[in-house]
Coordinates of C-alpha atoms in Angstrom, one line a residue:
Chain A
X262 CA 5.5 39.5 -6.0
X263 CA 2.8 41.2 -3.9
X264 CA 5.4 41.4 -1.2
X265 CA 7.9 43.2 -3.5
X266 CA 5.4 45.8 -4.5
X267 CA 4.6 46.6 -0.9
X268 CA 8.2 47.1 -0.2
X269 CA 8.6 49.6 -3.0
X270 CA 5.6 51.6 -1.8
X271 CA 6.9 51.7 1.7
X272 CA 10.3 52.9 0.6
X273 CA 9.1 55.7 -1.5
X274 CA 6.8 57.9 0.6
X275 CA 6.6 61.6 -0.4
X276 CA 9.6 63.2 1.4
X277 CA 10.7 66.6 2.3
X278 CA 14.2 67.8 1.3
X279 CA 16.1 67.1 4.5
X280 CA 14.4 63.8 5.1
X281 CA 15.2 62.8 1.6
X282 CA 18.9 63.4 2.3
X283 CA 18.8 61.3 5.4
X284 CA 17.0 58.6 3.6
X285 CA 19.6 58.7 0.8
X286 CA 22.4 58.3 3.3
X287 CA 20.6 55.5 5.0
X288 CA 20.0 53.8 1.7
X289 CA 23.7 54.1 0.8
X290 CA 24.6 52.6 4.2
X291 CA 22.2 49.8 3.6
X292 CA 23.8 49.2 0.2
X293 CA 27.2 49.0 1.7
X294 CA 26.0 46.7 4.4
X295 CA 24.3 44.5 1.8
X296 CA 27.4 44.4 -0.3
X297 CA 29.5 43.4 2.8
X298 CA 27.0 40.7 3.4
X299 CA 27.2 39.6 -0.2
X300 CA 31.0 39.5 0.1
X301 CA 30.8 37.2 3.1
X302 CA 28.4 35.1 1.2
X303 CA 30.7 34.8 -1.8
X304 CA 33.7 33.8 0.4
X305 CA 31.7 31.2 2.3
X306 CA 30.2 29.9 -0.9
X307 CA 33.7 29.6 -2.5
X308 CA 35.0 27.7 0.5
X309 CA 32.0 25.5 0.4
X310 CA 32.5 24.7 -3.3
X311 CA 36.2 24.0 -2.7
X312 CA 35.4 21.7 0.2
X313 CA 32.8 19.9 -2.0
X314 CA 35.3 19.3 -4.8
X315 CA 37.9 18.0 -2.3
X316 CA 35.5 15.6 -0.7
X317 CA 34.3 14.4 -4.1
X318 CA 37.7 14.0 -5.7
X319 CA 39.9 12.9 -2.7
X320 CA 38.8 9.3 -2.4
X321 CA 39.2 8.8 -6.1
X322 CA 42.7 10.3 -6.2
X323 CA 43.6 8.4 -3.1
X324 CA 42.7 5.1 -4.7
X325 CA 44.8 6.2 -7.7
X326 CA 47.8 6.8 -5.5
X327 CA 47.4 3.4 -3.7
X328 CA 47.0 1.6 -7.0
X329 CA 50.5 2.9 -8.0
X330 CA 52.0 2.2 -4.6
X331 CA 53.8 -0.9 -3.3
X332 CA 51.2 -3.1 -1.6
X333 CA 52.9 -4.0 1.6
X334 CA 54.2 -0.4 2.0
X335 CA 50.6 0.9 1.6
X336 CA 49.5 -1.1 4.6
X337 CA 51.4 1.3 6.8
X338 CA 49.0 4.0 5.9
X339 CA 49.8 7.6 5.3
X340 CA 49.4 7.6 1.5
X341 CA 47.3 10.5 0.4
X342 CA 47.6 11.8 -3.1
X343 CA 51.1 10.7 -4.2
X344 CA 52.4 7.1 -4.2
X345 CA 55.3 6.6 -1.7
X346 CA 56.9 3.6 -3.3
X347 CA 56.0 3.7 -7.0
X348 CA 55.2 0.4 -8.7
X349 CA 53.2 -0.9 -11.6
X350 CA 52.9 -4.4 -10.1
X351 CA 49.3 -3.9 -9.0
X352 CA 48.3 -3.3 -12.6
X353 CA 50.4 -6.2 -13.8
X354 CA 48.7 -8.5 -11.3
X355 CA 45.3 -7.3 -12.4
X356 CA 46.1 -8.0 -16.0
X357 CA 47.2 -11.5 -15.2
X358 CA 44.1 -12.4 -13.4
X359 CA 42.0 -14.5 -15.8
X360 CA 38.7 -13.9 -14.1
X361 CA 39.2 -10.2 -14.3
X362 CA 40.0 -10.4 -18.0
X363 CA 36.9 -12.5 -18.6
X364 CA 34.9 -10.1 -16.5
X365 CA 36.1 -7.2 -18.5
X366 CA 35.3 -8.9 -21.8
X367 CA 31.8 -9.8 -20.7
X368 CA 31.2 -6.4 -19.3
X369 CA 32.2 -4.7 -22.6
X370 CA 30.1 -7.1 -24.5
X371 CA 27.0 -6.6 -22.3
X372 CA 27.4 -2.9 -22.4
X373 CA 27.6 -2.8 -26.2
X374 CA 24.8 -5.3 -26.9
X375 CA 22.6 -4.2 -24.0
X376 CA 22.8 -0.5 -24.9
X377 CA 22.0 -1.2 -28.6
X378 CA 19.1 -3.4 -27.8
X379 CA 17.7 -1.0 -25.2
X380 CA 18.0 2.0 -27.6
X381 CA 16.3 0.2 -30.5
X382 CA 13.4 -1.2 -28.5
X383 CA 12.7 1.9 -26.4
X384 CA 12.9 4.1 -29.4
X385 CA 10.4 2.0 -31.4
X386 CA 8.0 1.8 -28.4
X387 CA 8.3 5.6 -27.8
X388 CA 7.7 6.2 -31.5
X389 CA 4.5 4.1 -31.4
X390 CA 3.0 5.7 -28.4
X391 CA 3.9 9.2 -29.7
X392 CA 1.7 8.7 -32.8
X393 CA -1.4 10.6 -31.9
X394 CA -3.6 8.6 -34.4
X395 CA -2.5 5.2 -33.1
X396 CA -5.6 3.3 -32.0
X397 CA -4.1 1.7 -28.9
X398 CA -2.0 4.6 -27.9
X399 CA -3.4 5.1 -24.4
X400 CA -3.7 1.5 -23.6
X401 CA -0.1 0.8 -24.6
X402 CA 1.1 3.8 -22.6
X403 CA -0.8 2.6 -19.5
X404 CA 0.5 -1.0 -20.0
X405 CA 4.1 0.3 -19.7
X406 CA 3.6 3.0 -17.0
X407 CA 2.1 0.3 -14.7
X408 CA 5.4 -1.6 -14.9
X409 CA 7.1 1.4 -13.2
X410 CA 5.2 0.9 -10.0
X411 CA 4.3 -2.8 -9.9
X412 CA 6.7 -5.7 -10.3
X413 CA 6.8 -9.3 -9.3
X414 CA 9.7 -9.0 -7.0
X415 CA 13.0 -10.8 -6.7
X416 CA 11.8 -14.4 -6.3
X417 CA 9.1 -14.7 -8.9
X418 CA 11.5 -12.9 -11.4
X419 CA 14.3 -15.4 -10.5
X420 CA 12.0 -18.3 -11.1
X421 CA 10.8 -16.9 -14.4
X422 CA 14.4 -16.5 -15.7
X423 CA 15.1 -20.0 -14.6
X424 CA 12.1 -21.4 -16.4
X425 CA 13.0 -19.5 -19.5
X426 CA 16.5 -21.0 -19.3
X427 CA 18.0 -17.5 -19.0
X428 CA 20.0 -18.3 -15.9
X429 CA 23.6 -19.3 -16.5
X430 CA 23.7 -17.6 -19.9
X431 CA 25.0 -14.3 -21.2
X432 CA 21.5 -13.3 -22.3
X433 CA 20.2 -12.8 -18.8
X434 CA 22.2 -9.5 -18.8
X435 CA 20.6 -8.0 -21.9
X436 CA 17.2 -9.5 -22.7
X437 CA 15.2 -8.8 -19.5
X438 CA 14.8 -5.2 -18.5
X439 CA 15.7 -4.0 -22.0
X440 CA 12.6 -1.7 -22.2
X441 CA 12.3 0.6 -19.2
X442 CA 9.2 2.7 -19.0
X443 CA 11.1 5.6 -17.7
X444 CA 13.6 5.7 -20.6
X445 CA 10.7 5.2 -23.0
X446 CA 8.8 8.1 -21.6
X447 CA 11.9 10.3 -21.8
X448 CA 12.2 9.5 -25.6
X449 CA 8.5 9.9 -26.1
X450 CA 8.5 13.4 -24.5
X451 CA 11.2 14.4 -26.8
X452 CA 9.4 13.0 -29.9
X453 CA 6.2 14.8 -28.9
X454 CA 8.2 18.0 -29.2
X455 CA 9.0 17.4 -32.9
X456 CA 6.8 19.4 -35.2
X457 CA 4.0 17.4 -36.7
X458 CA 4.3 19.3 -40.0
X459 CA 7.5 17.3 -40.7
X460 CA 5.8 13.9 -40.4
X461 CA 2.8 15.2 -42.3
X462 CA 5.0 16.4 -45.2
X463 CA 6.7 13.0 -45.3
X464 CA 3.3 11.3 -45.3
X465 CA 2.2 13.3 -48.3
X466 CA 5.3 12.2 -50.0
X467 CA 4.1 8.6 -49.5
X468 CA 6.3 7.6 -46.5
X469 CA 5.0 4.9 -44.2
X470 CA 5.5 4.7 -40.5
X471 CA 8.7 2.8 -40.7
X472 CA 10.2 5.3 -43.1
X473 CA 9.1 8.2 -41.0
X474 CA 10.7 6.6 -37.9
X475 CA 14.0 5.9 -39.6
X476 CA 14.3 8.9 -41.9
X477 CA 12.5 11.8 -40.2
X478 CA 12.1 11.2 -36.4
X479 CA 15.3 9.3 -35.5
X480 CA 17.8 11.8 -37.0
X481 CA 16.1 14.5 -35.0
X482 CA 16.2 12.4 -31.8
X483 CA 20.0 12.0 -31.7
X484 CA 20.4 14.0 -28.5
X485 CA 17.8 12.0 -26.6
X486 CA 19.1 8.8 -28.0
X487 CA 22.6 9.7 -26.8
X488 CA 21.1 10.4 -23.3
X489 CA 19.4 7.0 -23.1
X490 CA 22.4 5.2 -24.5
X491 CA 24.5 6.8 -21.7
X492 CA 22.0 5.8 -19.0
X493 CA 21.8 2.2 -20.2
X494 CA 25.5 1.9 -20.8
X495 CA 26.4 3.1 -17.3
X496 CA 23.8 0.7 -15.8
X497 CA 25.2 -2.2 -17.8
X498 CA 28.8 -1.3 -16.9
X499 CA 28.1 -1.1 -13.2
X500 CA 25.9 -4.1 -12.8
X501 CA 27.0 -6.9 -10.5
X502 CA 23.9 -8.2 -8.8
X503 CA 22.6 -10.1 -11.9
X504 CA 26.0 -11.8 -12.3
X505 CA 25.9 -12.9 -8.6
X506 CA 22.3 -14.0 -8.7
X507 CA 21.8 -15.6 -12.1
X508 CA 25.3 -16.6 -13.1
X509 CA 27.0 -17.5 -9.9
X510 CA 27.8 -21.0 -11.2
X511 CA 29.1 -19.8 -14.5
X512 CA 32.5 -18.2 -14.2
X513 CA 32.7 -17.7 -17.9
X514 CA 29.9 -15.0 -17.6
X515 CA 31.3 -13.1 -14.7
X516 CA 31.4 -9.3 -14.9
X517 CA 34.0 -6.8 -13.9
X518 CA 32.0 -5.3 -11.0
X519 CA 31.2 -8.7 -9.6
X520 CA 34.9 -9.6 -9.7
X521 CA 35.6 -6.3 -8.0
X522 CA 33.1 -7.2 -5.3
X523 CA 34.8 -10.5 -4.7
X524 CA 38.1 -8.6 -4.3
X525 CA 36.4 -6.2 -1.8
X526 CA 35.0 -9.0 0.3
X527 CA 38.3 -10.8 0.4
X528 CA 39.8 -7.6 1.7
X529 CA 37.2 -6.9 4.3
X530 CA 36.9 -10.4 5.6
X531 CA 40.7 -10.5 6.0
X532 CA 40.5 -14.0 4.8
X533 CA 43.3 -12.9 2.6
X534 CA 45.9 -15.6 3.2
X535 CA 45.0 -17.6 0.1
X536 CA 44.9 -14.5 -2.0
X537 CA 48.1 -13.1 -0.6
X538 CA 49.9 -16.3 -1.2
X539 CA 48.8 -16.5 -4.8
X540 CA 50.4 -13.1 -5.2
X541 CA 53.6 -14.3 -3.5
X542 CA 55.5 -11.6 -5.4
X543 CA 55.3 -10.1 -1.9
X544 CA 54.6 -6.6 -2.9
X545 CA 51.0 -6.7 -3.8
X546 CA 48.1 -7.0 -1.4
X547 CA 44.4 -7.5 -2.0
X548 CA 43.9 -3.8 -1.1
X549 CA 46.4 -2.6 -3.6
X550 CA 45.2 -4.9 -6.4
X551 CA 41.7 -3.8 -5.7
X552 CA 42.7 -0.2 -6.0
X553 CA 44.2 -0.9 -9.4
X554 CA 41.1 -2.9 -10.5
X555 CA 38.9 0.0 -9.3
X556 CA 40.8 2.5 -11.3
X557 CA 40.7 0.3 -14.5
X558 CA 36.9 -0.1 -13.9
X559 CA 36.1 3.6 -13.5
X560 CA 38.5 4.8 -16.2
X561 CA 36.3 4.4 -19.2
X562 CA 33.4 6.1 -17.5
X563 CA 35.5 9.0 -16.2
X564 CA 36.9 9.5 -19.7
X565 CA 33.4 9.6 -21.4
X566 CA 31.0 11.3 -19.1
X567 CA 32.3 14.9 -19.2
X568 CA 31.7 15.0 -23.0
X569 CA 28.1 13.9 -22.7
X570 CA 27.1 16.4 -20.0
X571 CA 24.7 18.3 -22.2
X572 CA 23.0 15.2 -23.2
X573 CA 22.2 13.8 -19.8
X574 CA 21.2 17.2 -18.5
X575 CA 18.7 17.4 -21.3
X576 CA 17.5 13.8 -20.7
X577 CA 17.0 14.3 -16.9
X578 CA 15.2 17.5 -17.4
X579 CA 12.9 15.9 -19.9
X580 CA 12.3 13.0 -17.5
X581 CA 11.2 15.3 -14.8
X582 CA 8.6 17.0 -17.0
X583 CA 5.4 15.1 -17.0
X584 CA 2.9 15.1 -19.8
Chain B
X84 CA -8.2 17.7 -31.7
X85 CA -10.0 15.3 -29.3
X86 CA -12.0 13.4 -31.9
X87 CA -12.2 9.7 -31.3
X88 CA -10.2 7.6 -33.8
X89 CA -12.5 5.1 -35.5
X90 CA -11.3 1.6 -35.5
X91 CA -12.1 0.2 -39.0
X92 CA -10.3 -2.0 -41.4
X93 CA -8.8 0.9 -43.2
X94 CA -7.2 2.3 -40.1
X95 CA -5.8 -1.1 -39.1
X96 CA -4.3 -1.5 -42.5
X97 CA -2.8 1.9 -42.4
X98 CA -1.3 1.4 -38.9
X99 CA -0.1 -2.1 -39.7
X100 CA 3.5 -1.4 -38.8
X101 CA 2.6 0.2 -35.5
X102 CA 0.3 -2.7 -34.6
X103 CA 2.9 -5.3 -35.4
X104 CA 5.7 -3.7 -33.5
X105 CA 3.5 -2.6 -30.7
X106 CA 2.2 -6.2 -30.4
X107 CA 5.7 -7.7 -30.3
X108 CA 6.8 -5.3 -27.6
X109 CA 3.6 -6.0 -25.6
X110 CA 4.3 -9.7 -25.7
X111 CA 7.8 -8.9 -24.4
X112 CA 6.4 -6.7 -21.6
X113 CA 3.8 -9.2 -20.7
X114 CA 6.5 -12.0 -20.3
X115 CA 9.0 -10.0 -18.3
X116 CA 6.9 -7.6 -16.3
X117 CA 3.4 -9.1 -15.9
X118 CA 4.1 -12.9 -15.8
X119 CA 6.2 -12.6 -12.6
X120 CA 3.1 -11.3 -10.9
X121 CA 1.6 -14.7 -11.1
X122 CA 4.4 -15.7 -8.8
X123 CA 2.7 -13.8 -6.0
X124 CA 0.5 -16.8 -5.6
X125 CA 3.5 -18.5 -4.0
X126 CA 3.0 -16.3 -0.9
X127 CA -0.3 -17.9 -0.2
X128 CA 1.0 -21.4 -0.7
X129 CA 3.3 -23.8 0.9
X130 CA 5.3 -23.6 -2.3
X131 CA 7.4 -26.7 -3.3
X132 CA 9.5 -26.4 -6.4
X133 CA 8.7 -29.9 -7.4
X134 CA 4.9 -29.2 -7.3
X135 CA 5.1 -25.8 -9.0
X136 CA 2.5 -23.1 -8.5
X137 CA -0.3 -25.2 -9.9
X138 CA -0.1 -28.1 -7.5
X139 CA 1.4 -26.6 -4.3
X140 CA -0.9 -26.5 -1.3
X141 CA -2.7 -23.2 -0.5
X142 CA -2.3 -22.0 3.1
X143 CA -4.0 -18.7 3.0
X144 CA -2.3 -16.0 5.0
X145 CA -0.3 -18.3 7.1
X146 CA 3.0 -17.2 5.5
X147 CA 2.2 -13.5 6.3
X148 CA 1.3 -14.4 9.9
X149 CA 4.6 -16.2 10.2
X150 CA 6.4 -13.2 8.6
X151 CA 5.0 -10.7 11.0
X152 CA 5.6 -12.9 14.1
X153 CA 9.3 -13.0 13.1
X154 CA 11.1 -10.4 15.3
X155 CA 13.9 -10.2 12.7
X156 CA 11.4 -9.1 10.0
X157 CA 10.0 -6.4 12.2
X158 CA 13.5 -5.1 12.7
X159 CA 14.1 -5.3 9.0
X160 CA 11.0 -3.2 8.3
X161 CA 12.3 -0.6 10.8
X162 CA 15.7 -0.6 9.2
X163 CA 14.3 -0.2 5.7
X164 CA 12.0 2.6 6.6
X165 CA 14.5 4.4 8.7
X166 CA 17.3 4.4 6.1
X167 CA 14.8 5.1 3.3
X168 CA 13.5 8.2 5.1
X169 CA 16.8 9.4 6.3
X170 CA 18.3 9.1 2.8
X171 CA 15.4 10.7 1.2
X172 CA 15.4 13.7 3.5
X173 CA 19.2 14.1 3.5
X174 CA 19.8 13.7 -0.2
X175 CA 16.9 16.1 -1.0
X176 CA 18.2 18.8 1.2
X177 CA 21.8 18.6 0.1
X178 CA 20.8 18.5 -3.6
X179 CA 18.6 21.6 -3.3
X180 CA 21.2 23.4 -1.2
X181 CA 24.0 22.5 -3.6
X182 CA 22.0 23.6 -6.7
X183 CA 21.2 26.9 -5.1
X184 CA 24.7 27.6 -4.0
X185 CA 26.2 26.5 -7.3
X186 CA 23.9 28.8 -9.0
X187 CA 25.3 31.6 -6.9
X188 CA 28.9 31.0 -8.1
X189 CA 29.7 34.0 -10.3
X190 CA 32.5 32.6 -12.4
X191 CA 31.2 30.5 -15.3
X192 CA 34.4 28.5 -15.4
X193 CA 34.2 27.7 -11.7
X194 CA 30.6 26.8 -12.0
X195 CA 31.2 24.4 -14.9
X196 CA 34.2 22.8 -13.3
X197 CA 32.5 22.1 -10.0
X198 CA 29.4 20.8 -11.8
X199 CA 31.3 18.4 -13.9
X200 CA 33.2 17.1 -10.9
X201 CA 29.9 16.8 -9.0
X202 CA 28.5 14.3 -11.5
X203 CA 31.5 11.9 -11.2
X204 CA 30.4 9.8 -8.2
X205 CA 27.0 9.1 -9.8
X206 CA 28.7 7.1 -12.5
X207 CA 30.6 4.9 -10.1
X208 CA 29.1 1.6 -9.0
X209 CA 28.1 0.9 -5.4
X210 CA 30.9 -1.7 -5.5
X211 CA 33.5 1.0 -6.1
X212 CA 31.8 3.5 -3.7
X213 CA 31.7 1.0 -0.8
X214 CA 35.3 0.0 -1.5
X215 CA 36.3 3.7 -1.3
X216 CA 34.3 4.0 2.0
X217 CA 36.0 1.0 3.4
X218 CA 39.4 2.6 2.7
X219 CA 38.4 6.0 4.0
X220 CA 36.9 4.7 7.2
X221 CA 39.5 2.0 7.9
X222 CA 41.8 2.1 10.9
X223 CA 44.5 3.8 8.7
X224 CA 42.0 5.7 6.6
X225 CA 41.7 9.4 6.1
X226 CA 38.8 9.9 8.5
X227 CA 40.5 8.3 11.5
X228 CA 43.7 10.1 10.4
X229 CA 42.0 13.5 10.7
X230 CA 40.2 12.6 13.9
X231 CA 43.4 11.6 15.5
X232 CA 45.4 14.6 14.3
X233 CA 42.6 16.8 15.7
X234 CA 42.9 14.9 19.0
X235 CA 39.2 13.9 19.0
X236 CA 40.1 10.3 19.4
X237 CA 43.3 8.5 20.5
X238 CA 42.8 5.4 18.6
X239 CA 41.2 4.7 15.2
X240 CA 37.5 3.9 15.4
X241 CA 36.3 0.8 13.7
X242 CA 33.3 2.4 12.0
X243 CA 32.0 -0.9 10.6
X244 CA 31.9 -2.7 13.9
X245 CA 29.4 -0.4 15.8
X246 CA 25.7 -0.2 15.0
X247 CA 25.4 3.5 15.7
X248 CA 27.5 4.5 12.8
X249 CA 25.8 2.4 10.1
X250 CA 22.9 4.6 9.2
X251 CA 24.9 7.8 9.1
X252 CA 27.5 6.1 6.9
X253 CA 24.8 4.9 4.5
X254 CA 23.3 8.4 4.4
X255 CA 26.7 10.0 3.8
X256 CA 27.4 7.6 1.0
X257 CA 24.2 8.4 -0.7
X258 CA 24.9 12.1 -0.3
X259 CA 28.4 11.7 -1.7
X260 CA 27.2 9.7 -4.7
X261 CA 24.1 11.6 -5.8
X262 CA 24.2 15.2 -4.7
X263 CA 25.6 16.5 -7.9
X264 CA 23.4 14.3 -10.0
X265 CA 20.2 15.2 -8.2
X266 CA 21.0 18.9 -8.4
X267 CA 20.9 18.8 -12.2
X268 CA 17.1 19.1 -12.3
X269 CA 17.0 21.9 -9.7
X270 CA 19.6 23.8 -11.6
X271 CA 17.5 23.5 -14.7
X272 CA 14.5 24.7 -12.7
X273 CA 16.5 27.7 -11.4
X274 CA 17.5 28.8 -14.9
X275 CA 13.9 28.9 -15.9
X276 CA 13.0 31.5 -13.2
X277 CA 12.2 34.8 -14.7
X278 CA 15.2 37.1 -14.3
X279 CA 12.9 40.1 -13.8
X280 CA 12.0 38.7 -10.4
X281 CA 15.6 38.9 -9.3
X282 CA 15.9 42.4 -10.6
X283 CA 12.8 43.5 -8.8
X284 CA 14.2 41.9 -5.6
X285 CA 17.4 43.8 -6.1
X286 CA 15.6 47.1 -6.4
X287 CA 13.9 46.3 -3.2
X288 CA 17.3 46.0 -1.6
X289 CA 17.3 42.3 -1.2
X290 CA 20.8 40.7 -0.7
X291 CA 21.8 37.4 -2.2
X292 CA 20.6 35.5 0.8
X293 CA 17.2 37.2 0.7
X294 CA 16.9 36.5 -3.0
X295 CA 17.5 32.8 -2.4
X296 CA 14.8 32.7 0.2
X297 CA 12.2 34.8 -1.6
X298 CA 12.8 34.2 -5.3
X299 CA 14.8 31.0 -5.9
X300 CA 13.2 28.7 -3.4
X301 CA 9.6 29.6 -4.3
X302 CA 10.6 29.4 -7.9
X303 CA 11.7 25.7 -7.7
X304 CA 9.0 24.7 -5.3
X305 CA 6.9 22.8 -7.9
X306 CA 10.0 20.9 -9.0
X307 CA 10.8 20.0 -5.4
X308 CA 7.3 18.7 -4.8
X309 CA 7.1 16.7 -8.0
X310 CA 10.4 15.0 -7.3
X311 CA 9.5 14.4 -3.6
X312 CA 6.3 12.7 -4.8
X313 CA 8.2 10.6 -7.3
X314 CA 10.7 9.5 -4.6
X315 CA 8.3 8.8 -1.8
X316 CA 7.2 5.6 -3.5
X317 CA 10.8 4.6 -3.8
X318 CA 11.6 4.9 -0.1
X319 CA 11.5 1.1 0.4
X320 CA 13.5 0.5 -2.8
X321 CA 16.5 2.5 -1.6
X322 CA 17.7 -0.3 0.6
X323 CA 19.7 -3.0 -1.1
X324 CA 23.1 -2.6 -2.7
X325 CA 24.8 -0.4 -0.2
X326 CA 23.5 -2.3 2.8
X327 CA 24.3 -5.6 1.3
X328 CA 27.9 -4.5 0.5
X329 CA 28.6 -2.6 3.7
X330 CA 26.8 -4.9 6.2
X331 CA 28.5 -7.5 8.2
X332 CA 27.7 -9.8 11.1
X333 CA 28.4 -7.1 13.7
X334 CA 25.9 -4.6 12.4
X335 CA 23.3 -7.0 11.0
X336 CA 20.6 -5.8 13.4
X337 CA 20.6 -2.3 11.8
X338 CA 21.8 -3.1 8.3
X339 CA 19.4 -5.7 7.1
X340 CA 16.6 -4.5 4.8
X341 CA 13.6 -6.1 3.3
X342 CA 15.4 -6.8 0.0
X343 CA 18.2 -8.5 1.8
X344 CA 15.7 -10.5 3.9
X345 CA 14.0 -11.6 0.7
X346 CA 17.3 -12.6 -0.8
X347 CA 18.4 -14.5 2.3
X348 CA 15.1 -16.4 2.8
X349 CA 14.2 -16.8 -0.8
X350 CA 17.3 -17.6 -2.6
X351 CA 19.8 -18.8 0.0
X352 CA 17.3 -20.7 2.2
X353 CA 15.1 -21.7 -0.6
X354 CA 11.9 -20.7 1.2
X355 CA 10.2 -19.0 -1.8
X356 CA 6.9 -18.5 -0.1
X357 CA 8.2 -16.4 2.8
X358 CA 10.5 -14.4 0.5
X359 CA 7.6 -13.7 -1.9
X360 CA 5.3 -12.6 1.0
X361 CA 8.0 -10.2 2.1
X362 CA 8.3 -8.9 -1.4
X363 CA 4.5 -8.4 -1.7
X364 CA 4.5 -6.5 1.5
X365 CA 7.1 -4.1 0.2
X366 CA 5.2 -3.6 -3.1
X367 CA 2.0 -2.8 -1.3
X368 CA 3.6 -0.3 1.1
X369 CA 5.3 1.4 -1.9
X370 CA 2.0 1.8 -3.7
X371 CA 0.2 3.0 -0.6
X372 CA 3.0 5.6 -0.1
X373 CA 2.7 6.9 -3.6
X374 CA -1.1 7.2 -3.5
X375 CA -0.9 8.8 -0.1
X376 CA 1.7 11.4 -1.2
X377 CA -0.4 12.1 -4.2
X378 CA -3.5 12.7 -2.1
X379 CA -1.7 15.0 0.2
X380 CA -0.4 17.0 -2.7
X381 CA -3.8 17.1 -4.2
X382 CA -5.5 18.3 -1.0
X383 CA -2.9 21.1 -0.5
X384 CA -3.4 22.2 -4.1
X385 CA 0.1 21.4 -5.2
X386 CA 1.3 19.7 -8.4
X387 CA 0.7 16.0 -8.4
X388 CA 1.8 12.9 -10.3
X389 CA -1.5 11.4 -11.5

């Protein structure tokens, strides 16, 4: 700001008449120049934004086109945004693959249960550490914040799950990692912003902690709950590593993303003969089937996220604000 | 406000609900976040699954010595650090630049549309993103297509067979996936800048470019620093999914990261001790990085994390 003031002083020295005219003309010229510069800026910026949108959307639209295109025909290349030889066979093949159906079922289940569990536990914990009068408030906060920076690592965690008999079960997807300190802190920050007079009024009416949580705080926290639900749901939907690591031997607990990964490696390894023969309909290839599976996997998310924009923007902004 | 809460029977009775729920969640946290830490003992043992942690033979730092005399592991450290730092720098710059430029878009409709589209890749899994990358960079993919049409190359490049392309591909994938998402927080910071500052700059004859440099950037500086600090500790964590999914035998020397090394030695080869030692090394470096970044920020009088 100091800089700005200096500039103003420099520009407005006491002037004689003719000087003033000159200055005015110079200022007008400068304005014109500035606006020309601004115009160039606008044009460049618009081009940049269009390029950005194209680079973001093209791969997705291209996958969509390939998913509707005849598999063998697609191998020739040259398919951009519109299918050349339209077919639904890729999707039909996907629907007939038992492991993909199982994967989809498990993925939906883990997303629903995992999101619900995470929401309830994180909300309760956030409520507890946001009560200013709670005797262990600081200790409990610290206990969870530490988990953000220190963890046992892959192998000790793997052994723990094995000892708890969580491996080769569905529960390994939803029970560990339910509480995340980050999500909890986001909810807590939001709860801290709720006026204390509301809880005090409820307390005078004789409401206990549980009632206040359910009837006073939670209804006001709907936006932040939606944010966290979205974060967790996306995480659950996109997970594959836990399926590979903990449930490799249990095909009945496979997930959609893990099946998609297997499809991808079958394409990249070109060890496709077995796969291709299985689909001896002749017109589908691993690549085209994978495209169809990819579209099916991303569809639910693409349909939902635009409507939740305001929620996750709020959530992220809250997360970035430290206490 | 700062009065100390007395712990007496009456308070405990009043806070019964909080204590019970807090206790249950602490037990949960202890089991899933603190209990695995006891597994760190394995790094100092010749761990045998049949003996367990209690009866395995202690070998001191022998496993760490072996780890650091392994040429592969040294390469793995280099890869992890290099990709972590490249990704951090590149995604930071693009997110900030994107936020600033998007803020300059005058049409509200255009702004909203671009922003909505920019979030999309964040919601896609790495499986999908790497699949898309494979398609785009394949011999018949769009990238080779454009390169050939422009006459830059005569024949499609096999991007996944040459080591020099791997790090840039990983960096680009990160930028593609996260730019829009990372920009959210900067856009929020930009909106909170006092409009009077922009007006004052306009009166001084500042063009849009000058306003970006002298008003917007200084305005979001605290946010940039806080996020940089939060991410420095994560530099070593940024290296698993994409490298695991994109890597192959041909580029192994530049694609393997600490996490992949741990997975390979620990789970596939069953050498839990060496895998755990590598994991501990990673955790320690991360913590040192966070503390260092915090100290630097503190000394230069900037915002800090703790």
